[in-house]
Short mmCIF file of N, CA and C in Angstrom, two decimals:
data_model
loop_
_atom_site.label_atom_id
_atom_site.label_comp_id
_atom_site.label_asym_id
_atom_site.label_seq_id
_atom_site.Cartn_x
_atom_site.Cartn_y
_atom_site.Cartn_z
N MET I 1 1.13 -1.00 -0.04
CA MET I 1 0.11 -0.13 0.16
C MET I 1 0.92 1.28 0.08
N PRO I 2 0.54 2.22 -0.56
CA PRO I 2 1.45 3.36 -0.81
C PRO I 2 1.08 4.33 0.22
N PHE I 3 1.97 5.81 0.24
CA PHE I 3 1.60 6.48 1.03
C PHE I 3 0.24 7.01 0.92
N VAL I 4 -0.45 7.34 2.15
CA VAL I 4 -1.80 8.33 2.20
C VAL I 4 -2.01 9.08 3.17
N ASN I 5 -2.57 10.27 2.74
CA ASN I 5 -2.80 11.50 3.82
C ASN I 5 -3.74 11.01 4.65
N GLU I 6 -3.53 11.06 5.97
CA GLU I 6 -4.61 10.66 6.99
C GLU I 6 -4.58 11.56 8.27
N TYR I 7 -5.15 11.63 9.00
CA TYR I 7 -5.44 12.27 10.34
C TYR I 7 -4.76 10.87 11.09
N VAL I 8 -4.02 11.49 12.39
CA VAL I 8 -3.40 10.57 13.07
C VAL I 8 -4.21 10.30 14.55
N SER I 9 -4.24 8.79 14.76
CA SER I 9 -4.89 8.57 15.78
C SER I 9 -4.37 9.27 17.11
N ASP I 10 -5.05 9.57 18.01
CA ASP I 10 -4.94 10.02 19.33
C ASP I 10 -3.52 8.96 19.79
N GLU I 11 -3.67 7.42 19.87
CA GLU I 11 -2.51 6.70 20.03
C GLU I 11 -1.34 6.71 19.55
N ASP I 12 -1.48 6.98 18.19
CA ASP I 12 -0.17 6.98 17.36
C ASP I 12 0.57 8.56 17.46
N ALA I 13 -0.12 9.42 17.81
CA ALA I 13 0.37 10.75 18.16
C ALA I 13 0.95 10.79 19.22
N GLU I 14 0.75 10.09 20.40
CA GLU I 14 1.17 9.88 21.81
C GLU I 14 2.39 9.00 21.55
N LYS I 15 2.26 7.75 21.08
CA LYS I 15 3.29 6.88 20.60
C LYS I 15 4.89 7.53 20.10
N TYR I 16 4.67 8.35 19.04
CA TYR I 16 5.35 8.91 18.24
C TYR I 16 5.70 10.48 18.88
N ASP I 17 4.92 11.03 19.92
CA ASP I 17 5.06 11.87 20.34
C ASP I 17 5.37 13.07 19.51
N LEU I 18 4.02 13.17 18.38
CA LEU I 18 4.24 14.26 17.54
C LEU I 18 4.02 15.38 18.38
N ASP I 19 3.34 15.77 19.29
CA ASP I 19 3.14 17.15 19.98
C ASP I 19 4.72 17.85 20.17
N ASN I 20 5.55 17.04 20.53
CA ASN I 20 6.82 17.68 20.94
C ASN I 20 7.50 17.71 19.53
N LEU I 21 7.39 17.01 18.49
CA LEU I 21 8.22 17.01 17.27
C LEU I 21 7.65 18.55 16.64
N TRP I 22 6.50 18.29 16.59
CA TRP I 22 5.91 19.66 16.22
C TRP I 22 6.42 20.78 16.94
N ASN I 23 6.44 21.06 18.13
CA ASN I 23 7.05 21.92 19.04
C ASN I 23 8.22 22.43 18.86
N LYS I 24 9.14 21.47 18.62
CA LYS I 24 10.53 21.42 18.26
C LYS I 24 11.07 22.03 17.02
N TYR I 25 10.21 21.93 16.30
CA TYR I 25 10.41 22.70 14.74
C TYR I 25 9.83 23.82 14.33
N ASN I 26 8.47 23.73 14.78
CA ASN I 26 7.47 24.80 14.23
C ASN I 26 7.35 26.27 15.14
N TYR I 27 8.50 27.13 14.83
CA TYR I 27 8.36 28.10 16.11
C TYR I 27 7.72 29.27 15.19
N THR I 28 6.98 29.30 14.40
CA THR I 28 6.09 30.20 13.77
C THR I 28 4.91 30.06 14.76
N ALA I 29 4.58 29.11 15.04
CA ALA I 29 3.28 29.24 15.61
C ALA I 29 3.22 29.59 17.27
N MET I 30 2.13 30.47 17.38
CA MET I 30 2.34 31.53 18.65
C MET I 30 1.69 30.48 19.70
N ILE I 31 0.80 29.69 19.37
CA ILE I 31 0.24 28.61 20.34
C ILE I 31 0.93 27.27 20.06
N LYS I 32 1.25 26.55 20.92
CA LYS I 32 1.88 25.36 20.86
C LYS I 32 1.14 24.25 20.92
N MET I 33 1.39 23.13 20.48
CA MET I 33 0.63 21.48 20.34
C MET I 33 0.83 21.42 22.11
N PRO I 34 -0.48 20.76 22.73
CA PRO I 34 -1.47 20.20 21.97
C PRO I 34 -2.47 20.85 21.66
N GLU I 35 -2.58 22.38 22.38
CA GLU I 35 -3.21 23.43 22.20
C GLU I 35 -3.85 24.01 20.77
N LEU I 36 -2.84 23.75 20.16
CA LEU I 36 -3.04 24.30 18.73
C LEU I 36 -3.98 23.42 17.72
N LEU I 37 -4.15 22.17 18.33
CA LEU I 37 -5.28 21.22 17.71
C LEU I 37 -6.69 21.62 17.83
N ASP I 38 -6.91 22.63 19.15
CA ASP I 38 -8.22 22.97 19.11
C ASP I 38 -8.39 24.18 18.25
N HIS I 39 -7.70 24.75 17.26
CA HIS I 39 -7.86 25.69 16.19
C HIS I 39 -8.14 25.21 14.87
N PHE I 40 -7.80 23.67 14.92
CA PHE I 40 -8.08 23.19 13.40
C PHE I 40 -9.36 22.54 13.41
N ASP I 41 -10.29 22.35 12.03
CA ASP I 41 -11.43 21.87 12.04
C ASP I 41 -11.30 20.56 12.64
N VAL I 42 -10.36 19.76 12.00
CA VAL I 42 -10.39 18.21 12.96
C VAL I 42 -9.21 18.11 13.98
N HIS I 43 -9.42 18.15 15.27
CA HIS I 43 -8.54 18.54 16.08
C HIS I 43 -7.72 17.18 16.27
N GLN I 44 -6.94 16.86 15.09
CA GLN I 44 -5.73 15.67 15.34
C GLN I 44 -4.90 16.19 14.30
N HIS I 45 -3.43 15.77 14.65
CA HIS I 45 -2.34 15.76 14.00
C HIS I 45 -2.69 15.01 12.43
N ASP I 46 -2.03 15.34 11.58
CA ASP I 46 -2.03 14.69 10.42
C ASP I 46 -0.66 14.37 9.62
N TRP I 47 -0.80 13.21 8.98
CA TRP I 47 0.45 12.69 8.38
C TRP I 47 0.20 12.28 7.07
N CYS I 48 1.22 11.89 6.48
CA CYS I 48 1.29 10.96 5.24
C CYS I 48 1.80 9.80 5.63
N VAL I 49 0.93 8.30 5.56
CA VAL I 49 1.73 7.06 6.18
C VAL I 49 1.51 6.00 5.01
N ASP I 50 2.48 5.42 5.09
CA ASP I 50 2.45 4.27 4.32
C ASP I 50 2.22 2.90 5.74
N LYS I 51 1.17 2.64 5.80
CA LYS I 51 1.01 1.27 6.89
C LYS I 51 1.70 0.20 6.50
N GLU I 52 1.57 -0.44 5.20
CA GLU I 52 2.26 -1.57 4.71
C GLU I 52 3.43 -1.60 5.38
N ARG I 53 4.40 -0.81 5.14
CA ARG I 53 5.94 -0.55 5.03
C ARG I 53 6.16 -0.18 6.69
N GLY I 54 5.30 0.60 7.39
CA GLY I 54 5.34 1.31 8.69
C GLY I 54 6.30 2.67 8.65
N TYR I 55 5.83 3.32 7.36
CA TYR I 55 6.56 4.57 7.31
C TYR I 55 5.62 5.69 7.50
N TRP I 56 5.94 6.79 8.15
CA TRP I 56 5.11 8.16 7.86
C TRP I 56 6.16 9.20 7.60
N LEU I 57 5.54 10.12 7.27
CA LEU I 57 6.14 11.52 6.89
C LEU I 57 4.99 12.40 7.68
N PHE I 58 5.91 13.18 8.33
CA PHE I 58 5.20 14.23 9.22
C PHE I 58 5.74 15.99 9.19
N ASN I 59 5.06 16.61 8.78
CA ASN I 59 5.42 18.30 8.33
C ASN I 59 5.17 18.93 9.75
N CYS I 60 6.50 19.39 10.03
CA CYS I 60 6.52 20.16 11.20
C CYS I 60 6.63 21.68 11.08
N GLY I 61 6.51 21.82 9.80
CA GLY I 61 6.36 23.41 9.61
C GLY I 61 7.74 24.15 9.33
N PHE I 62 7.18 25.35 9.19
CA PHE I 62 8.61 26.33 8.92
C PHE I 62 9.27 26.64 10.32
N LEU I 63 10.82 26.64 9.87
CA LEU I 63 11.60 27.13 10.67
C LEU I 63 11.74 28.68 10.78
N LEU I 64 12.57 29.09 11.78
CA LEU I 64 12.79 30.63 11.87
C LEU I 64 13.93 31.05 11.53
N ASN I 65 14.04 31.92 10.58
CA ASN I 65 15.50 33.10 10.42
C ASN I 65 15.87 33.99 11.11
N GLU I 66 16.91 33.58 11.79
CA GLU I 66 17.50 34.65 12.70
C GLU I 66 18.33 35.74 11.92
N ASP I 67 18.70 35.70 10.80
CA ASP I 67 19.46 36.55 10.16
C ASP I 67 18.58 37.14 9.41
N SER I 68 17.36 37.54 9.62
CA SER I 68 16.38 38.47 8.42
C SER I 68 16.96 39.72 8.17
N LEU I 69 16.71 40.38 7.17
CA LEU I 69 16.93 41.67 6.83
C LEU I 69 16.55 42.55 7.59
N SER I 70 15.28 42.46 8.25
CA SER I 70 14.79 43.12 9.16
C SER I 70 15.39 43.49 10.71
N GLY I 71 16.31 42.08 10.74
CA GLY I 71 16.97 42.27 12.18
C GLY I 71 15.98 41.90 13.16
N PHE I 72 14.88 41.49 12.60
CA PHE I 72 13.81 40.57 13.84
C PHE I 72 13.85 38.92 13.32
N VAL I 73 13.56 38.17 14.06
CA VAL I 73 13.18 36.66 13.76
C VAL I 73 12.17 36.86 13.31
N GLU I 74 12.12 36.00 11.89
CA GLU I 74 11.24 35.59 11.17
C GLU I 74 10.98 34.47 10.63
N PRO I 75 9.90 33.78 10.20
CA PRO I 75 9.81 32.51 9.35
C PRO I 75 10.72 32.58 7.97
N SER I 76 11.25 31.68 8.03
CA SER I 76 12.09 31.53 6.75
C SER I 76 11.09 30.45 5.94
N ASN I 77 12.10 30.15 4.74
CA ASN I 77 11.57 29.26 3.59
C ASN I 77 12.12 27.56 3.75
N GLU I 78 12.47 27.54 5.03
CA GLU I 78 13.01 26.20 5.35
C GLU I 78 11.76 25.60 6.01
N GLU I 79 11.78 24.20 5.47
CA GLU I 79 10.62 23.32 6.01
C GLU I 79 10.95 22.15 6.66
N ALA I 80 10.76 21.97 8.00
CA ALA I 80 11.05 20.42 8.47
C ALA I 80 9.93 19.41 8.16
N PHE I 81 10.41 18.16 7.90
CA PHE I 81 9.90 17.07 7.48
C PHE I 81 10.51 15.95 8.46
N ILE I 82 9.74 15.21 9.11
CA ILE I 82 10.19 14.06 9.91
C ILE I 82 9.79 12.57 8.98
N LEU I 83 10.73 12.05 8.62
CA LEU I 83 10.41 10.63 7.90
C LEU I 83 10.59 9.65 8.86
N HIS I 84 9.50 8.99 9.16
CA HIS I 84 9.90 7.64 10.04
C HIS I 84 10.15 6.30 9.14
N VAL I 85 10.99 5.83 9.40
CA VAL I 85 11.62 4.56 8.50
C VAL I 85 12.15 3.70 9.35
N ASN I 86 11.76 2.41 9.48
CA ASN I 86 12.47 1.20 9.98
C ASN I 86 12.93 1.67 11.55
N GLY I 87 11.47 2.08 11.97
CA GLY I 87 11.88 2.65 13.82
C GLY I 87 12.46 3.75 14.04
N GLN I 88 12.97 4.56 12.93
CA GLN I 88 14.08 5.85 13.32
C GLN I 88 13.50 7.05 12.59
N ASN I 89 13.33 8.02 13.05
CA ASN I 89 13.32 9.44 12.41
C ASN I 89 14.32 10.07 11.85
N ILE I 90 14.08 10.26 10.68
CA ILE I 90 15.03 10.86 9.85
C ILE I 90 14.60 12.47 9.72
N GLU I 91 15.38 13.37 10.18
CA GLU I 91 15.21 14.93 9.70
C GLU I 91 15.49 15.48 8.61
N PHE I 92 14.53 16.12 7.78
CA PHE I 92 14.72 16.69 6.61
C PHE I 92 14.64 17.84 6.68
N ILE I 93 15.38 18.72 6.31
CA ILE I 93 15.18 20.63 6.21
C ILE I 93 15.14 20.65 4.53
N LEU I 94 13.94 21.34 4.19
CA LEU I 94 13.76 21.49 2.75
C LEU I 94 13.56 22.92 2.67
N THR I 95 13.64 23.34 1.50
CA THR I 95 13.63 24.85 0.99
C THR I 95 12.88 24.46 -0.32
N SER I 96 11.89 25.61 -0.25
CA SER I 96 11.19 25.32 -1.72
C SER I 96 10.95 26.72 -2.32
N HIS I 97 10.65 26.63 -3.71
CA HIS I 97 10.56 27.84 -4.23
C HIS I 97 9.48 27.85 -5.26
N GLY I 98 8.54 28.69 -5.62
CA GLY I 98 7.81 28.75 -6.70
C GLY I 98 7.88 28.52 -8.26
N MET I 99 7.09 27.64 -8.84
CA MET I 99 7.80 27.74 -10.16
C MET I 99 6.42 27.91 -11.18
N GLU I 100 6.58 28.14 -12.47
CA GLU I 100 5.62 28.64 -13.28
C GLU I 100 4.38 27.99 -13.25
N ALA I 101 3.18 28.33 -12.77
CA ALA I 101 1.92 27.72 -12.61
C ALA I 101 1.49 27.35 -14.20
N THR I 102 0.40 26.52 -14.20
CA THR I 102 -0.38 26.20 -15.33
C THR I 102 -1.69 26.08 -14.83
N ASP I 103 -2.54 25.88 -16.16
CA ASP I 103 -4.22 25.94 -15.88
C ASP I 103 -4.28 24.53 -15.10
N LEU I 104 -3.62 23.40 -15.44
CA LEU I 104 -3.92 22.18 -14.59
C LEU I 104 -3.26 22.29 -13.21
N TYR I 105 -2.25 23.09 -13.02
CA TYR I 105 -1.30 22.96 -11.71
C TYR I 105 -1.18 24.40 -11.42
N PRO I 106 -2.30 25.08 -10.75
CA PRO I 106 -1.86 26.69 -10.45
C PRO I 106 -1.08 26.71 -9.09
N ILE I 107 -0.93 25.62 -8.67
CA ILE I 107 0.48 25.54 -7.25
C ILE I 107 0.96 24.72 -8.00
N HIS I 108 2.69 25.25 -8.05
CA HIS I 108 3.75 24.18 -8.73
C HIS I 108 4.92 24.82 -7.69
N PHE I 109 5.78 24.03 -7.26
CA PHE I 109 7.02 24.37 -6.58
C PHE I 109 7.82 23.33 -6.83
N SER I 110 9.12 23.82 -6.32
CA SER I 110 10.12 22.67 -6.46
C SER I 110 10.98 22.59 -4.85
N TYR I 111 11.17 21.49 -4.64
CA TYR I 111 11.88 21.30 -3.09
C TYR I 111 13.30 21.20 -3.29
N GLU I 112 14.21 22.04 -2.32
CA GLU I 112 15.60 21.58 -2.75
C GLU I 112 15.95 21.17 -1.15
N LEU I 113 16.76 20.18 -1.12
CA LEU I 113 17.14 19.54 0.04
C LEU I 113 18.46 20.59 0.81
N VAL I 114 18.15 20.91 2.07
CA VAL I 114 18.95 21.76 2.99
C VAL I 114 20.16 20.86 3.82
N SER I 115 19.22 20.05 4.54
CA SER I 115 19.98 19.43 5.32
C SER I 115 19.27 17.75 5.48
N MET I 116 19.80 16.68 6.01
CA MET I 116 19.08 15.39 6.38
C MET I 116 20.09 14.83 7.28
N SER I 117 19.21 14.23 8.39
CA SER I 117 20.04 13.57 9.39
C SER I 117 19.02 12.53 10.19
N PRO I 118 19.71 11.13 10.13
CA PRO I 118 20.96 10.97 9.70
C PRO I 118 20.71 10.85 8.03
N SER I 119 21.95 10.61 7.49
CA SER I 119 21.95 10.54 6.33
C SER I 119 22.02 9.11 5.49
N SER I 120 22.04 8.21 6.34
CA SER I 120 21.53 6.95 5.81
C SER I 120 21.29 6.02 7.08
N LEU I 121 20.71 4.67 6.96
CA LEU I 121 20.43 3.71 7.85
C LEU I 121 21.42 2.60 7.94
N PRO I 122 21.40 1.48 8.71
CA PRO I 122 22.32 0.93 8.56
C PRO I 122 21.88 -0.15 7.47
N ASN I 123 20.42 -0.52 7.27
CA ASN I 123 20.19 -1.35 5.98
C ASN I 123 19.62 -0.38 4.88
N MET I 124 19.69 0.86 4.44
CA MET I 124 19.13 1.67 3.70
C MET I 124 20.00 2.81 3.46
N SER I 125 20.32 3.24 2.23
CA SER I 125 21.18 4.24 1.71
C SER I 125 20.35 5.46 1.45
N ARG I 126 21.05 6.76 1.56
CA ARG I 126 20.76 7.91 1.41
C ARG I 126 19.63 7.78 0.44
N GLU I 127 20.01 7.26 -0.67
CA GLU I 127 19.07 7.43 -2.14
C GLU I 127 17.90 6.80 -1.95
N SER I 128 18.03 5.65 -1.38
CA SER I 128 16.71 4.80 -0.91
C SER I 128 15.52 6.08 0.12
N LEU I 129 16.18 6.64 1.05
CA LEU I 129 15.35 7.33 1.92
C LEU I 129 15.14 8.63 1.20
N LEU I 130 15.88 9.32 0.41
CA LEU I 130 15.49 10.27 -0.45
C LEU I 130 14.17 10.05 -1.50
N ASN I 131 14.52 8.61 -1.95
CA ASN I 131 13.29 8.00 -2.63
C ASN I 131 11.88 7.90 -2.00
N ILE I 132 12.10 7.31 -0.82
CA ILE I 132 10.94 7.26 0.30
C ILE I 132 10.39 8.74 0.46
N LEU I 133 11.10 9.65 0.68
CA LEU I 133 10.90 11.13 0.95
C LEU I 133 10.07 11.71 -0.20
N LYS I 134 10.48 11.37 -1.51
CA LYS I 134 9.84 11.86 -2.69
C LYS I 134 8.45 11.35 -2.41
N ASP I 135 8.31 10.06 -2.58
CA ASP I 135 7.05 9.20 -2.37
C ASP I 135 6.23 10.00 -1.57
N GLY I 136 6.71 10.32 -0.51
CA GLY I 136 5.47 10.61 0.79
C GLY I 136 5.20 12.23 0.28
N ILE I 137 6.29 13.14 -0.14
CA ILE I 137 5.79 14.57 -0.64
C ILE I 137 4.88 14.47 -1.39
N ASN I 138 5.05 13.55 -2.55
CA ASN I 138 4.15 13.64 -3.60
C ASN I 138 2.77 13.33 -3.29
N ILE I 139 2.44 12.48 -2.34
CA ILE I 139 1.30 12.42 -2.00
C ILE I 139 0.90 13.45 -0.87
N PHE I 140 1.47 14.08 0.15
CA PHE I 140 1.27 15.21 0.98
C PHE I 140 0.92 16.27 0.24
N LYS I 141 1.77 16.72 -0.75
CA LYS I 141 1.46 17.82 -1.72
C LYS I 141 1.63 19.01 -0.99
N TYR I 142 0.37 19.66 -1.33
CA TYR I 142 0.36 21.38 -0.38
C TYR I 142 0.49 21.23 1.04
N ASN I 143 -0.54 20.29 1.36
CA ASN I 143 -0.59 20.36 3.11
C ASN I 143 -1.38 19.17 3.38
N GLY I 144 -1.17 18.05 2.90
CA GLY I 144 -1.95 16.75 3.33
C GLY I 144 -3.40 16.66 3.18
N ILE I 145 -4.08 16.23 4.15
CA ILE I 145 -5.56 15.86 4.29
C ILE I 145 -6.12 17.06 4.46
N ARG I 146 -5.32 18.03 5.29
CA ARG I 146 -6.08 19.22 5.40
C ARG I 146 -6.51 20.26 4.32
N ALA I 147 -5.70 19.83 3.14
CA ALA I 147 -5.80 20.75 1.76
C ALA I 147 -5.98 19.83 0.27
N LEU I 148 -7.23 19.02 0.55
CA LEU I 148 -7.62 18.09 -0.35
C LEU I 148 -7.60 18.97 -1.95
N GLU I 149 -8.18 19.75 -1.82
CA GLU I 149 -8.61 20.57 -3.11
C GLU I 149 -7.32 21.09 -3.56
N GLU I 150 -6.60 22.01 -2.70
CA GLU I 150 -5.35 22.32 -3.17
C GLU I 150 -4.33 21.48 -3.38
N ASN I 151 -4.44 20.06 -3.05
CA ASN I 151 -3.57 19.15 -3.30
C ASN I 151 -3.68 18.94 -4.70
N ALA I 152 -4.97 18.96 -5.04
CA ALA I 152 -5.26 18.38 -6.41
C ALA I 152 -4.81 19.13 -7.79
N LYS I 153 -4.70 20.55 -7.24
CA LYS I 153 -4.01 21.62 -8.20
C LYS I 153 -2.51 21.84 -8.00
N THR I 154 -1.77 21.20 -7.56
CA THR I 154 -0.34 20.90 -7.20
C THR I 154 0.38 19.96 -7.80
N LEU I 155 1.59 20.88 -8.08
CA LEU I 155 2.71 19.66 -9.02
C LEU I 155 3.90 20.13 -8.34
N ILE I 156 4.63 19.00 -8.11
CA ILE I 156 5.94 19.34 -7.14
C ILE I 156 6.92 18.64 -7.87
N ALA I 157 8.37 19.62 -7.92
CA ALA I 157 9.35 18.93 -8.58
C ALA I 157 10.41 18.78 -7.42
N PHE I 158 11.29 18.07 -7.67
CA PHE I 158 12.66 18.00 -6.79
C PHE I 158 13.59 18.39 -7.21
N ASP I 159 14.50 19.25 -6.63
CA ASP I 159 15.73 19.53 -7.13
C ASP I 159 17.00 18.72 -6.09
N PHE I 160 16.57 17.43 -6.01
CA PHE I 160 17.77 16.94 -5.27
C PHE I 160 17.49 15.36 -5.85
#
């Protein structure tokens, strides 16, 4: 079974400590998890999951830029994703930029890899992990299950 966008069960959110993962990376939110869930239409975390292989991809949001032109800390264009493979979390920091929109895909952007930690697993190469990440992001698209209409209009490219 390939990746699918889903809401996370309360049990899985607790098991994988998703509140703390979100809070660790998403500094742009004024309200932290789990209180932030009360502000969503569906009061659960969301992820992109491949249950057959036991993989999941969790978007932790945008990081802060401490070296902004304004001199103030501002959201950056770097986004944190956690890919869970073979019982281990791999942290990916990606940046994106918009690309030319089309009638069919008005939302078109490309991701570039900024960092990856760890860069491989004992039985899985860097290239394999990057391919799994791409598979997950191609399903997650714009914003996972919370943005199905936008996802249908989204085309993603990878520069890695």
